[in-house]
Coordinates of C-alpha atoms and ligand atoms in Angstrom, one line a residue:
X1 CA -79.0 0.9 -69.7
X2 CA -79.0 -2.7 -71.6
X3 CA -81.0 -3.1 -73.8
X4 CA -82.2 -7.1 -74.1
X5 CA -85.5 -7.5 -72.3
X6 CA -86.5 -10.8 -73.7
X7 CA -87.3 -13.6 -71.5
X8 CA -85.9 -16.1 -73.6
X9 CA -82.8 -18.2 -71.6
X10 CA -80.6 -19.4 -74.9
X11 CA -77.7 -21.7 -74.5
X12 CA -73.9 -22.9 -75.6
X13 CA -74.8 -26.0 -77.3
X14 CA -71.0 -27.1 -75.7
X15 CA -71.9 -26.5 -72.0
X16 CA -74.9 -26.1 -71.4
X17 CA -74.0 -22.7 -70.4
X18 CA -76.4 -19.4 -70.8
X19 CA -74.3 -17.4 -73.6
X20 CA -74.1 -14.0 -74.5
X21 CA -77.0 -12.9 -75.3
X22 CA -78.7 -14.3 -72.1
X23 CA -76.0 -12.7 -70.0
X24 CA -76.7 -9.3 -71.5
X25 CA -80.5 -9.7 -70.5
X26 CA -79.0 -10.7 -67.0
X27 CA -77.2 -7.8 -66.9
X28 CA -79.8 -5.5 -67.6
X29 CA -81.5 -7.1 -64.9
X30 CA -79.0 -6.8 -62.9
X31 CA -78.6 -3.2 -62.9
X32 CA -82.5 -2.3 -62.7
X33 CA -82.6 -3.1 -59.9
X34 CA -79.9 -0.5 -58.9
X35 CA -77.4 -3.2 -58.0
X36 CA -73.7 -3.1 -59.2
X37 CA -73.4 -6.8 -61.0
X38 CA -69.9 -7.8 -60.0
X39 CA -68.6 -9.4 -63.5
X40 CA -65.4 -11.6 -63.9
X41 CA -64.4 -12.2 -67.7
X42 CA -62.4 -15.6 -68.2
X43 CA -60.2 -15.5 -71.2
X44 CA -58.5 -19.1 -72.5
X45 CA -55.8 -18.7 -73.9
X46 CA -54.7 -22.0 -75.8
X47 CA -58.1 -23.6 -76.7
X48 CA -56.4 -24.1 -80.6
X49 CA -53.4 -25.9 -79.0
X50 CA -55.6 -28.0 -76.5
X51 CA -57.7 -29.2 -79.8
X52 CA -54.7 -29.7 -82.0
X53 CA -52.9 -31.3 -79.5
X54 CA -55.6 -33.5 -77.8
X55 CA -58.3 -33.8 -80.7
X56 CA -61.7 -31.6 -80.6
X57 CA -63.6 -33.9 -78.4
X58 CA -60.9 -33.6 -75.6
X59 CA -60.8 -29.8 -76.6
X60 CA -65.6 -29.8 -76.3
X61 CA -64.6 -31.8 -72.8
X62 CA -62.3 -29.4 -71.5
X63 CA -65.0 -27.2 -72.0
X64 CA -67.6 -28.5 -70.3
X65 CA -65.3 -29.0 -67.0
X66 CA -64.7 -25.6 -66.6
X67 CA -68.5 -24.8 -67.5
X68 CA -69.3 -27.2 -64.2
X69 CA -66.6 -25.7 -62.2
X70 CA -67.7 -22.2 -62.6
X71 CA -71.5 -23.1 -62.5
X72 CA -70.7 -24.9 -58.9
X73 CA -68.2 -22.0 -58.0
X74 CA -70.1 -19.7 -55.7
X75 CA -73.6 -19.0 -54.4
X76 CA -75.2 -16.1 -56.4
X77 CA -73.0 -16.1 -59.5
X78 CA -74.5 -17.5 -63.1
X79 CA -71.8 -19.3 -65.2
X80 CA -72.3 -18.4 -68.8
X81 CA -70.2 -19.0 -72.2
X82 CA -69.9 -16.2 -74.3
X83 CA -67.7 -16.9 -76.9
X84 CA -65.6 -19.9 -78.3
X85 CA -62.6 -19.3 -75.5
X86 CA -64.6 -16.6 -73.0
X87 CA -66.6 -17.9 -69.9
X88 CA -68.4 -15.2 -67.4
X89 CA -69.5 -15.0 -64.1
X90 CA -72.1 -12.7 -63.1
X91 CA -73.1 -11.9 -59.5
X92 CA -73.9 -9.6 -57.3
X93 CA -71.7 -6.3 -55.5
X94 CA -69.3 -7.5 -52.5
X95 CA -66.4 -6.1 -51.2
X96 CA -63.2 -5.5 -53.0
X97 CA -61.6 -8.5 -50.5
X98 CA -64.4 -11.1 -51.2
X99 CA -63.7 -10.5 -54.9
X100 CA -60.2 -11.1 -55.0
X101 CA -60.4 -13.9 -52.9
X102 CA -62.9 -15.1 -55.2
X103 CA -60.7 -14.5 -58.2
X104 CA -57.6 -16.1 -56.6
X105 CA -59.6 -19.2 -56.0
X106 CA -60.8 -19.6 -59.8
X107 CA -56.6 -18.6 -60.6
X108 CA -55.5 -21.5 -58.5
X109 CA -58.0 -23.9 -59.9
X110 CA -56.9 -23.0 -63.6
X111 CA -53.3 -23.1 -62.2
X112 CA -54.0 -26.9 -61.8
X113 CA -54.6 -29.4 -64.6
X114 CA -57.6 -30.5 -66.0
X115 CA -57.9 -34.5 -66.4
X116 CA -59.7 -36.0 -69.0
X117 CA -60.9 -39.5 -70.2
X118 CA -61.0 -40.3 -74.0
X119 CA -61.2 -43.1 -75.6
X120 CA -60.2 -45.5 -72.3
X121 CA -56.8 -42.8 -72.1
X122 CA -56.3 -40.2 -69.6
X123 CA -55.2 -36.7 -70.1
X124 CA -54.3 -34.5 -68.0
X125 CA -54.9 -31.0 -69.9
X126 CA -54.0 -27.1 -69.2
X127 CA -56.5 -24.5 -69.2
X128 CA -54.2 -20.9 -69.5
X129 CA -56.6 -17.9 -68.6
X130 CA -56.8 -14.7 -67.9
X131 CA -58.9 -13.1 -65.8
X132 CA -60.9 -9.1 -65.5
X133 CA -63.1 -8.5 -63.2
X134 CA -64.8 -5.3 -62.2
X135 CA -68.1 -4.1 -61.6
X136 CA -70.8 -3.1 -63.5
X137 CA -72.2 0.5 -62.9
X138 CA -76.3 0.9 -62.8
X139 CA -75.7 3.7 -65.9
X140 CA -73.4 1.4 -68.2
X141 CA -74.8 0.4 -71.3
X142 CA -74.0 -1.9 -73.3
X143 CA -71.6 -0.3 -75.1
X144 CA -69.6 0.5 -72.3
X145 CA -69.7 -3.1 -70.8
X146 CA -68.3 -4.0 -74.1
X147 CA -65.9 -1.0 -74.3
X148 CA -64.8 -1.9 -70.6
X149 CA -64.3 -5.7 -71.6
X150 CA -62.7 -5.3 -74.6
X151 CA -60.3 -2.7 -73.5
X152 CA -59.3 -4.6 -70.6
X153 CA -58.5 -7.6 -72.9
X154 CA -56.3 -5.2 -75.0
X155 CA -54.2 -4.1 -72.4
X156 CA -53.4 -7.8 -71.7
X157 CA -52.7 -8.5 -75.4
X158 CA -50.6 -5.2 -75.7
X159 CA -48.8 -5.3 -72.4
X160 CA -49.1 -9.2 -72.4
X161 CA -50.0 -9.3 -68.3
X162 CA -50.8 -12.2 -67.1
X163 CA -53.0 -13.0 -63.8
X164 CA -55.9 -11.1 -62.9
X165 CA -56.8 -7.6 -64.3
X166 CA -59.5 -5.4 -61.6
X167 CA -60.8 -2.9 -64.0
X168 CA -60.1 0.2 -61.4
X169 CA -60.0 3.9 -61.7
X170 CA -56.7 3.4 -63.8
X171 CA -57.6 1.3 -65.9
X172 CA -60.9 3.5 -66.9
X173 CA -59.3 6.3 -66.8
X174 CA -56.9 5.1 -68.9
X175 CA -59.9 3.7 -71.3
X176 CA -61.2 6.8 -72.0
X177 CA -57.6 8.4 -72.5
X178 CA -58.3 5.6 -75.2
X179 CA -61.2 6.6 -76.0
X180 CA -60.2 10.0 -76.9
X181 CA -57.1 9.7 -78.4
X182 CA -59.3 7.1 -81.2
X183 CA -62.0 9.7 -81.7
X184 CA -59.2 11.9 -83.0
X185 CA -57.4 9.6 -85.1
X186 CA -60.8 8.8 -86.7
X187 CA -61.8 12.9 -87.3
X188 CA -58.1 13.1 -88.6
X189 CA -58.4 10.2 -91.1
X190 CA -61.9 11.4 -92.5
X191 CA -60.5 14.6 -92.2
X192 CA -57.0 13.1 -94.0
X193 CA -55.7 16.0 -91.4
X194 CA -52.6 14.0 -90.4
X195 CA -49.4 15.4 -91.0
X196 CA -46.1 13.8 -92.6
X197 CA -42.6 15.0 -91.0
X198 CA -39.5 13.6 -92.3
X199 CA -36.4 12.7 -91.0
X200 CA -33.2 12.7 -92.9
X201 CA -30.5 9.7 -93.2
X202 CA -27.0 10.2 -92.9
X203 CA -24.8 8.1 -95.6
X204 CA -21.4 7.1 -93.9
X205 CA -19.5 6.5 -97.1
X206 CA -21.2 9.0 -98.6
X207 CA -20.8 11.7 -95.8
X208 CA -24.2 13.2 -96.5
X209 CA -28.0 12.8 -96.2
X210 CA -29.4 10.4 -99.3
X211 CA -32.5 9.3 -97.5
X212 CA -35.4 10.0 -95.3
X213 CA -37.7 8.3 -93.0
X214 CA -41.5 9.4 -93.4
X215 CA -43.5 10.1 -89.8
X216 CA -46.9 10.6 -89.2
X217 CA -47.9 13.3 -87.0
X218 CA -51.5 14.0 -85.3
X219 CA -52.6 17.1 -83.2
X220 CA -56.1 16.5 -81.5
X221 CA -58.5 19.0 -82.5
X222 CA -57.6 20.2 -78.6
X223 CA -54.5 21.0 -79.6
X224 CA -52.6 18.1 -77.8
X225 CA -49.7 15.9 -79.3
X226 CA -50.8 12.5 -80.0
X227 CA -47.8 10.1 -80.2
X228 CA -47.6 8.1 -83.3
X229 CA -45.8 5.3 -81.0
X230 CA -49.2 5.0 -78.9
X231 CA -51.9 5.8 -81.4
X232 CA -50.2 3.3 -84.3
X233 CA -50.7 0.4 -82.3
X234 CA -54.2 1.1 -81.0
X235 CA -55.3 2.0 -84.9
X236 CA -54.1 -1.5 -85.8
X237 CA -56.2 -2.7 -82.7
X238 CA -59.5 -0.7 -84.1
X239 CA -59.3 -1.0 -87.7
X240 CA -58.2 2.1 -88.9
X241 CA -54.6 1.4 -89.6
X242 CA -55.8 0.6 -93.0
X243 CA -56.9 4.3 -94.3
X244 CA -54.4 6.0 -92.2
X245 CA -51.7 3.9 -94.5
X246 CA -53.1 4.5 -97.5
X247 CA -53.6 8.8 -96.7
X248 CA -49.9 8.0 -95.6
X249 CA -48.8 6.8 -98.7
X250 CA -50.3 9.5 -100.8
X251 CA -48.8 12.5 -98.9
X252 CA -45.7 11.1 -99.4
X253 CA -45.5 10.5 -102.8
X254 CA -47.4 14.0 -103.5
X255 CA -44.5 15.4 -101.8
X256 CA -42.1 13.5 -103.8
X257 CA -43.9 14.2 -106.7
X258 CA -43.9 18.0 -105.9
X259 CA -39.9 17.8 -105.2
X260 CA -38.3 15.8 -108.3
X261 CA -34.8 17.4 -107.2
X262 CA -34.8 16.7 -103.6
X263 CA -31.5 15.4 -103.1
X264 CA -32.3 11.9 -101.7
X265 CA -32.3 8.9 -102.6
X266 CA -35.8 7.7 -101.5
X267 CA -38.3 7.9 -98.8
X268 CA -39.7 5.6 -96.5
X269 CA -42.8 4.8 -95.3
X270 CA -43.9 2.4 -92.3
X271 CA -46.4 -0.6 -93.5
X272 CA -47.8 -3.4 -91.4
X273 CA -47.6 -6.6 -92.6
X274 CA -51.3 -6.3 -92.8
X275 CA -51.3 -3.7 -95.9
X276 CA -48.4 -5.1 -97.4
X277 CA -51.2 -8.4 -97.7
X278 CA -54.0 -6.2 -98.8
X279 CA -54.6 -7.4 -102.2
X280 CA -55.3 -3.7 -102.8
X281 CA -51.4 -2.7 -102.1
X282 CA -50.2 -2.7 -104.7
X283 CA -52.1 -1.1 -106.9
X284 CA -52.4 1.5 -104.8
X285 CA -48.6 1.9 -104.9
X286 CA -48.4 2.1 -108.2
X287 CA -51.6 4.7 -109.1
X288 CA -49.9 6.8 -106.7
X289 CA -46.9 6.7 -108.1
X290 CA -48.5 6.7 -111.0
X291 CA -50.6 10.1 -109.9
X292 CA -47.6 12.2 -108.4
X293 CA -45.1 11.0 -111.6
X294 CA -43.0 9.8 -108.8
X295 CA -40.3 6.8 -110.0
X296 CA -40.8 3.4 -107.6
X297 CA -37.0 3.8 -106.7
X298 CA -37.3 7.0 -104.3
X299 CA -39.9 4.7 -102.6
X300 CA -38.9 2.3 -100.0
X301 CA -41.4 0.8 -97.1
X302 CA -40.6 -0.2 -93.5
X303 CA -42.6 -3.4 -91.9
X304 CA -41.4 -4.5 -88.2
X305 CA -41.2 -8.3 -87.7
X306 CA -44.4 -7.6 -85.0
X307 CA -46.8 -6.9 -87.8
X308 CA -45.8 -10.2 -90.1
X309 CA -46.9 -12.7 -88.2
X310 CA -47.7 -15.6 -90.8
X311 CA -48.1 -16.1 -94.4
X312 CA -44.7 -15.0 -95.1
X313 CA -44.9 -16.5 -99.0
X314 CA -47.7 -14.3 -99.3
X315 CA -45.0 -11.1 -98.5
X316 CA -42.3 -12.3 -99.8
X317 CA -44.3 -12.6 -103.4
X318 CA -45.6 -9.0 -102.6
X319 CA -41.7 -7.9 -101.6
X320 CA -40.4 -8.9 -104.6
X321 CA -42.8 -8.0 -107.0
X322 CA -42.4 -4.4 -105.7
X323 CA -38.3 -4.4 -105.6
X324 CA -38.8 -5.1 -110.0
X325 CA -39.9 -2.1 -109.7
X326 CA -37.3 -0.4 -107.8
X327 CA -39.2 -0.4 -104.6
X328 CA -37.2 -1.6 -101.9
X329 CA -38.2 -3.0 -98.1
X330 CA -36.5 -2.8 -94.7
X331 CA -36.6 -4.5 -91.6
X332 CA -37.6 -2.2 -88.6
X333 CA -36.9 -2.1 -85.3
X334 CA -34.5 -4.8 -85.6
X335 CA -33.7 -5.4 -82.1
X336 CA -36.4 -5.5 -80.2
X337 CA -37.7 -9.5 -80.0
X338 CA -36.8 -11.5 -83.0
X339 CA -38.0 -15.2 -82.3
X340 CA -38.8 -15.0 -85.7
X341 CA -35.1 -14.0 -87.5
X342 CA -34.3 -16.8 -89.9
X343 CA -38.2 -16.5 -91.5
X344 CA -37.6 -12.5 -91.2
X345 CA -34.1 -13.0 -93.0
X346 CA -35.8 -15.1 -96.0
X347 CA -38.0 -11.9 -97.2
X348 CA -36.0 -10.1 -99.7
X349 CA -35.2 -6.8 -97.2
X350 CA -32.3 -3.9 -98.8
X351 CA -31.7 -2.9 -95.7
X352 CA -31.7 -3.4 -91.8
X353 CA -32.7 -1.0 -89.1
X354 CA -31.2 -1.6 -86.0
X355 CA -33.1 -0.3 -83.3
X356 CA -32.6 2.2 -80.8
X357 CA -32.2 0.0 -77.9
X358 CA -29.8 -2.1 -79.8
X359 CA -28.0 1.1 -80.5
X360 CA -28.3 2.1 -77.0
X361 CA -26.0 -0.8 -76.2
X362 CA -23.0 1.2 -77.9
X363 CA -22.7 3.1 -75.1
X364 CA -22.4 0.4 -72.5
X365 CA -20.4 -2.4 -72.2
X366 CA -17.6 -4.5 -74.1
X367 CA -20.2 -7.3 -74.6
X368 CA -23.2 -4.8 -75.7
X369 CA -20.1 -3.3 -78.8
X370 CA -19.7 -7.3 -79.2
X371 CA -22.9 -7.8 -80.1
X372 CA -23.6 -4.7 -82.4
X373 CA -20.0 -6.0 -84.3
X374 CA -21.2 -9.5 -84.5
X375 CA -24.3 -8.6 -85.7
X376 CA -23.8 -6.6 -88.2
X377 CA -21.1 -9.0 -89.6
X378 CA -23.9 -10.9 -90.4
X379 CA -26.0 -8.5 -92.0
X380 CA -23.1 -7.4 -94.1
X381 CA -22.4 -11.3 -95.1
X382 CA -25.7 -11.2 -96.3
X383 CA -26.0 -8.0 -98.6
X384 CA -27.7 -6.0 -96.3
X385 CA -27.0 -2.3 -95.1
X386 CA -27.6 -1.3 -91.5
X387 CA -29.3 1.9 -90.8
X388 CA -28.7 2.5 -87.6
X389 CA -32.2 4.1 -85.7
X390 CA -32.5 6.6 -82.3
X391 CA -28.8 7.6 -83.0
X392 CA -28.7 10.8 -80.1
X393 CA -24.2 11.6 -79.7
X394 CA -21.1 12.1 -81.2
X395 CA -20.3 8.5 -78.8
X396 CA -23.0 7.0 -81.2
X397 CA -21.7 8.6 -84.3
X398 CA -18.1 7.8 -83.8
X399 CA -19.0 3.9 -83.0
X400 CA -21.3 3.6 -85.8
X401 CA -18.6 4.4 -88.0
X402 CA -16.1 2.5 -86.3
X403 CA -18.2 -0.2 -86.3
X404 CA -19.3 -0.5 -90.4
X405 CA -22.8 0.8 -90.2
X406 CA -23.8 2.0 -93.3
X407 CA -26.8 4.8 -92.4
X408 CA -27.3 6.9 -89.5
X409 CA -31.1 8.5 -88.4
X410 CA -31.1 9.7 -84.9
X411 CA -31.6 13.2 -83.2
X412 CA -27.8 14.0 -83.7
X413 CA -27.9 14.8 -87.3
X414 CA -31.6 16.0 -87.1
X415 CA -35.8 15.4 -85.6
X416 CA -38.0 14.8 -87.9
X417 CA -39.3 18.2 -89.6
X418 CA -42.4 19.0 -91.8
X419 CA -41.9 18.4 -95.8
X420 CA -40.9 22.1 -96.6
X421 CA -38.3 22.3 -93.9
X422 CA -36.4 19.2 -95.1
X423 CA -36.4 20.7 -98.3
X424 CA -34.4 24.3 -96.8
X425 CA -32.1 21.3 -94.4
X426 CA -31.1 19.3 -97.6
X427 CA -30.5 22.8 -99.3
X428 CA -28.6 24.0 -96.5
X429 CA -26.7 21.0 -95.5
X430 CA -25.9 18.8 -98.5
X431 CA -22.4 18.0 -97.6
X432 CA -21.4 16.2 -94.1
X433 CA -17.6 15.3 -93.6
X434 CA -17.5 13.1 -91.0
X435 CA -14.5 13.7 -88.2
X436 CA -12.3 12.1 -85.8
X437 CA -15.2 13.5 -83.4
X438 CA -18.6 12.5 -84.5
X439 CA -19.0 16.4 -85.4
X440 CA -20.0 17.0 -88.7
X441 CA -17.6 20.0 -90.1
Ligands
C2E501 P1 -40.0 3.8 -86.1 O1 -40.8 3.7 -87.6 O2 -39.0 3.2 -85.5 O3 -39.5 5.4 -86.5 C1 -38.2 6.1 -86.0 C2 -38.9 6.6 -84.5 O4 -37.8 6.8 -83.2 C3 -39.8 7.7 -84.6 O5 -40.6 7.8 -83.4 C4 -39.0 8.6 -84.6 O6 -39.1 10.5 -84.5 C5 -37.9 8.3 -83.7 N1 -36.6 8.6 -83.3 C6 -35.8 9.2 -84.2 N2 -34.5 9.4 -83.9 C7 -34.3 9.6 -82.5 C8 -33.7 9.8 -82.0 O7 -32.4 10.2 -82.0 N3 -33.7 9.8 -79.8 C9 -35.2 9.0 -79.9 N4 -35.5 9.4 -78.7 N5 -35.7 8.9 -80.8 C10 -35.6 9.1 -82.2 P2 -42.2 8.8 -83.8 O8 -41.8 9.5 -85.0 O9 -42.6 9.0 -82.9 O10 -43.0 7.1 -84.4 C11 -42.8 6.4 -83.5 C12 -42.8 4.9 -84.6 O11 -44.8 5.0 -84.5 C13 -42.9 4.7 -85.2 O12 -41.7 3.5 -85.2 C14 -43.6 3.7 -86.3 O13 -43.5 2.3 -85.6 C15 -44.6 4.4 -86.1 N6 -44.8 4.9 -87.2 C16 -44.9 6.6 -87.4 N7 -45.1 7.1 -88.2 C17 -46.0 6.2 -88.9 C18 -46.8 5.9 -90.1 O14 -46.9 7.0 -91.0 N8 -47.0 4.6 -90.1 C19 -47.4 3.3 -89.9 N9 -47.5 2.6 -89.8 N10 -46.3 3.5 -88.1 C20 -46.0 4.7 -88.7
MG502 MG1 -39.7 3.1 -89.2
MG503 MG1 -37.7 1.9 -85.7

C-alpha cells in the first residue's frame, strides 16, 4: 500500500495540474478501494531543446497546453505533472482494448504540432514523447510503482524504443530479473566477491602475447553466471559502477603487483567516462599503483565512446596527465556507433579496439574487407595501433595479419581466464609464430 494519507492537494505552478505528491495520494485512494488503477506515464523527450529553440515562455506555454489537453482527455482520468518533463494520468481499471485506443489517441496527438502564439509570433512546436502504461495492483507499494516506472523508462533508454510500452507480464518478469541481478551486484560490491578474468592479446609483429584485458566476473549466490554485458550497463544506471570500478582497479593492481615478472607489457581495465571524470580517479590510480608497487606503464584503460558524452576537454586533461605517467588509453568497441568520431579521435588514445561486429565484416564481402582496410589505414596514419576484438576463426586471424591489424584478441587464441591460469598460459605459450594458415606453430 502507498503510504501518503494527507488530504492536501498540491499543484504544479506552471500547469496548475496536481503534482507528484498528490499523485501518490490519489493512487493510494484508488487502490484502497481495491480498484486496479490505470496509470499512464508520458515522458517528454525534448523539452530542453524546445526551451533553447523558442525560449522558456514558449516551453511553459507548451506544458500548459499539454496539461489542458490531458485534463480534458477522458472522463474518469486525472492529469498530473510529476516532474519537469513528465505527466501522468490516473484512471480506473479498463479493458486492454480501451486502454490501447486511449493510448493510440494520445500518441496521435503528440505526433501533431502544438500551435503556440507568443509576442505576436506563431510557433508550431513538436513535443516528442514516449508513453508507458500499466495497471497498478492493489498490493503494490510506492516503491513498486517507482520501480515499474524506472524500469520502463530504462527499457526505453537502453533499447531506444519509441512509442507506447505496456507494462505487461514480460516486462514485469524482466524487472524481477533485473532486481535479482542488481541485488547480486550490490552484494558482490559490498563483499568484494567479484572475480577478475584476463584475456591475453596477441601481437602480430612480435608473434607473442603482449598484453591482456581484465574482465569482471560475477557468480550469483545461487551459482548463476551473470554476464557483465548485462550487469555493467545496469550498474551504470543504478549508480553502482563507481564501487565496481574501484574494486576492479584494486584487484588488477594487486595482480600486477603479485606477478612483477609477468611477461606482458600491460593489462587493461575497462572504465566508463564517468569514472575518468571522477575527481578522485587519478588519486585512486596512483595510490593503488603505489600500494602494490606497480609501474604505471603496465596499466592501460579502455573507454567506449558511449560513456563519454561531453566534457571532452576534461577527459583529455585526465588522459594526458596519466599518459605522462605511462598509463595509456584505448578506445574500446570502435565500430558500434561513432557519431562523435571527430571528438573521440581528438582524445589522446594509444590504440583503437575494433569491435567484434566490425571484425565480423571480414568474413563477408569485399566491401566489408575494404572498409576494414580503409579504417585501418586511417588509424595508422593517425598513429594509433589497432587491436582486433572477438577474433574467433583462423580465417579472421589470417585476414587480420593481411590487413595489418596490430594486435588480436579473441577466442581463437584464448578465452578470458583467472589470473593464475593466465600466468600458466603465458609460461606455456610464450612464443607463437604465425603461419600462412593462421594457426599457431
Ligand atoms: P569489452 O570491453 O569489449 O570486452 C570484450 C568482450 O568480448 C568480453 O566479454 C570478452 O569475453 C568477449 N570476447 C573476447 N573474445 C571474444 C570472441 O572471440 N568471441 C566472442 N563472442 N566474444 C569475445 P565480457 O567479458 O562478457 O564483457 C562484456 C563487456 O562488459 C565488456 O566488453 C565491457 O564493456 C564490460 N566489462 C567487462 N568487465 C568490465 C569491468 O571490469 N569494468 C567495466 N566498466 N566494464 C566491464
Ligand atoms: Mg574492453
Ligand atoms: Mg570491446
